[in-house]
Short mmCIF file of C-alpha atoms (C1' of nucleotides) in Angstrom, two decimals:
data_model
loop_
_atom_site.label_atom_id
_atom_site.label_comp_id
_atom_site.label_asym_id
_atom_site.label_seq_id
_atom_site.Cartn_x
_atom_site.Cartn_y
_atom_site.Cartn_z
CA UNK J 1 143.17 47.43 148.35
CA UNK J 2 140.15 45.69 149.21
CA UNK J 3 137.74 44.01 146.57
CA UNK J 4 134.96 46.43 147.47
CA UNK J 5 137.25 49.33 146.61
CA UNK J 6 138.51 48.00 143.49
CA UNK J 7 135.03 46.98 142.41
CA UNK J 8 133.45 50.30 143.17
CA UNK J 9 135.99 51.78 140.95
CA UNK J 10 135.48 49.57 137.91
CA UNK J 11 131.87 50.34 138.26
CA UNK J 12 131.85 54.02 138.06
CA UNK J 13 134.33 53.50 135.24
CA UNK J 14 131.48 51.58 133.64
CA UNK J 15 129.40 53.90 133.83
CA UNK J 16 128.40 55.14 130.09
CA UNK J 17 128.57 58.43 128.84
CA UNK J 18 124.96 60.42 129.39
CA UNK J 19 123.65 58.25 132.14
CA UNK J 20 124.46 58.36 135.85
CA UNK J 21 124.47 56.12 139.03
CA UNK J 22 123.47 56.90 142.55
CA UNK J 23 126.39 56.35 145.49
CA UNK J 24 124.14 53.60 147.00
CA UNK J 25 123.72 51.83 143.25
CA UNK J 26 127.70 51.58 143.21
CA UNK J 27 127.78 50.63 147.10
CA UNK J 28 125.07 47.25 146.07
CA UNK J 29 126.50 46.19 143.25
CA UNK J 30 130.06 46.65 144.70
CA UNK J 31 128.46 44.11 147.50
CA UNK J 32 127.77 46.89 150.59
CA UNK J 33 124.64 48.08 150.38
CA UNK J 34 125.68 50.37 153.36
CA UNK J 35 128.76 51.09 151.61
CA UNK J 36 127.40 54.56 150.13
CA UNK J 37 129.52 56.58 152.22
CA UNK J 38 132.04 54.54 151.65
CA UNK J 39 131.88 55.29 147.84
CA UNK J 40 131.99 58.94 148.65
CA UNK J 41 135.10 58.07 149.85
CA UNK J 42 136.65 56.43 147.42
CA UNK J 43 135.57 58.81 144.56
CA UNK J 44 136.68 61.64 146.54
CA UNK J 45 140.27 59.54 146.76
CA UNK J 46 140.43 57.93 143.52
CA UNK J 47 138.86 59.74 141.11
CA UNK J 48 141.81 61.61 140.07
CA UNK J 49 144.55 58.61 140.28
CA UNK J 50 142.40 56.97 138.65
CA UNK J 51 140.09 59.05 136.30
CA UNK J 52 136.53 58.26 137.91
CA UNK J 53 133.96 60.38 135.49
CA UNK J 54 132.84 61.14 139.45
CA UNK J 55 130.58 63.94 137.50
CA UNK J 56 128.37 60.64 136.77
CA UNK J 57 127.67 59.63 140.41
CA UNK J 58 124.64 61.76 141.56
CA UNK J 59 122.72 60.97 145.39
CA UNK J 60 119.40 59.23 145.44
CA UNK J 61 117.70 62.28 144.62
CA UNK J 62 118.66 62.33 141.54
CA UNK J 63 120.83 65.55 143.07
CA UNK J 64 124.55 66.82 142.36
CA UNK J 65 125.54 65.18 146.08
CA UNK J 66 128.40 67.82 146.55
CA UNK J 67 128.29 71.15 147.82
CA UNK J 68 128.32 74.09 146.89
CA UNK J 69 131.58 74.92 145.14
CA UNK J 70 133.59 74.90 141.88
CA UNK J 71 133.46 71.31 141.75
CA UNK J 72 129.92 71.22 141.56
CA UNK J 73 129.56 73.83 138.55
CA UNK J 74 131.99 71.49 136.86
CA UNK J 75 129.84 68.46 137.21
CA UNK J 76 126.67 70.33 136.25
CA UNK J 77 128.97 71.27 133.08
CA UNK J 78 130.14 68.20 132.55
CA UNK J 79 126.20 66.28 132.44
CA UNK J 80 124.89 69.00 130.21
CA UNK J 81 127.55 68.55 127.94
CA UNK J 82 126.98 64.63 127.97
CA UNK J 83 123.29 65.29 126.98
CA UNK J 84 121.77 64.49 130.28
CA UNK J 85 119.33 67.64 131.45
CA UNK J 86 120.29 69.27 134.88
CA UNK J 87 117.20 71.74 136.04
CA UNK J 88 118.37 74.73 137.74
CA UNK J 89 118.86 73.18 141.06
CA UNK J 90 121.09 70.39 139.55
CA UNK J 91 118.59 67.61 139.84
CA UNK J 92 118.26 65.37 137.38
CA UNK J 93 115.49 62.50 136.26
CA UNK J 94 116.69 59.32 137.60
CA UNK J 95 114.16 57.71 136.04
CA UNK J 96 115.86 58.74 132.23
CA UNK J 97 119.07 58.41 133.37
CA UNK J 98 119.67 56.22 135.72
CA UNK J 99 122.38 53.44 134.89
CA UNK J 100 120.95 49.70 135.45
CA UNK J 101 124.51 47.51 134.24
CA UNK J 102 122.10 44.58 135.06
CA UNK J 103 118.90 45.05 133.32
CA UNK J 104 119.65 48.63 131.32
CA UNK J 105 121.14 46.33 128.37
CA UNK J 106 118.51 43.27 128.51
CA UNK J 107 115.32 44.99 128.80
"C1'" DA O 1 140.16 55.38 172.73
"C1'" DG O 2 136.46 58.79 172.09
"C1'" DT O 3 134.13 62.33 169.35
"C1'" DG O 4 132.85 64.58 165.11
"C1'" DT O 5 132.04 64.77 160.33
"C1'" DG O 6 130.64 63.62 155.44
"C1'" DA O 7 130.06 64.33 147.44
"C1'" DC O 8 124.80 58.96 151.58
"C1'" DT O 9 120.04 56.31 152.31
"C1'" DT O 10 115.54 55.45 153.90
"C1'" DG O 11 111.33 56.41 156.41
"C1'" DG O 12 107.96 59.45 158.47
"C1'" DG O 13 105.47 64.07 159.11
"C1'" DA B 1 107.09 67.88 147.10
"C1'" DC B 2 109.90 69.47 151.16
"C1'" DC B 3 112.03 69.05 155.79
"C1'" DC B 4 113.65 66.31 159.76
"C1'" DA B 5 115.56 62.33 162.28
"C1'" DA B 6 117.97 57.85 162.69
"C1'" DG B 7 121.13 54.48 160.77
"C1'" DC B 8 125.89 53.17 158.87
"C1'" DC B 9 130.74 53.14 157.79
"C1'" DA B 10 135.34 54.82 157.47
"C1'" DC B 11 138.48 58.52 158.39
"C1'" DA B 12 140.45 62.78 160.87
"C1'" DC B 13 141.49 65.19 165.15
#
DNA sequence: AGTGTGACTTGGG
DNA sequence: ACCCAAGCCACAC
């Protein structure tokens, strides 16, 4: 497994209840600013080996990134229920809940 | 080896 | 604010 991989995953796991991360957040701070797609990827591969709260990745829209389909009402479920607020086209306000591991803590 | 696709991102109209 | 096009990277056929 490469670094990237294994540090993509320990970020989402990060990730604190109630807040969320965009797929090109995890990609820079994972090193690969490119790497978005990447992270797709891997959440789409790991998330269930290895429990990814994947429900807390969102696209930089702010938008639940996957399509239409039981997965999606399950993530919209899953960020109401952790408090964040999900209008009715599952966008949310990155600017509330947006995860910053580098400055959300010190500022 | 080449082509197509995707739970993406950014920039421009 | 919304829609469209181009860029990028890895995987599947």
């Amino acid at each position: 497994m490469n670094p990237f991989t294994c540090k993509v995953i320990e970020i989402i796991k990060s990730i604190p209840e109630g807040y969320v991360m965009t797929y090109g957040q995890v990609a820079e701070l994972a090193g690969s600013r490119r790497g978005a797609r990447q992270v797709v990827r891997i959440l789409h591969s790991m998330s269930r080996i290895h429990q990814l709260p994947w429900h807390r990745v969102v696209n930089a829209k702010g938008e639940i990134a996957i399509r239409e389909d039981e997965s999606r009402s399950l993530q919209l479920l899953y960020l109401t229920g952790e408090g964040i607020q999900v209008d009715g086209n599952g966008r949310i306000d990155l600017e509330v809940y947006r995860y910053n591991p580098d400055c959300g803590d010190g500022v």
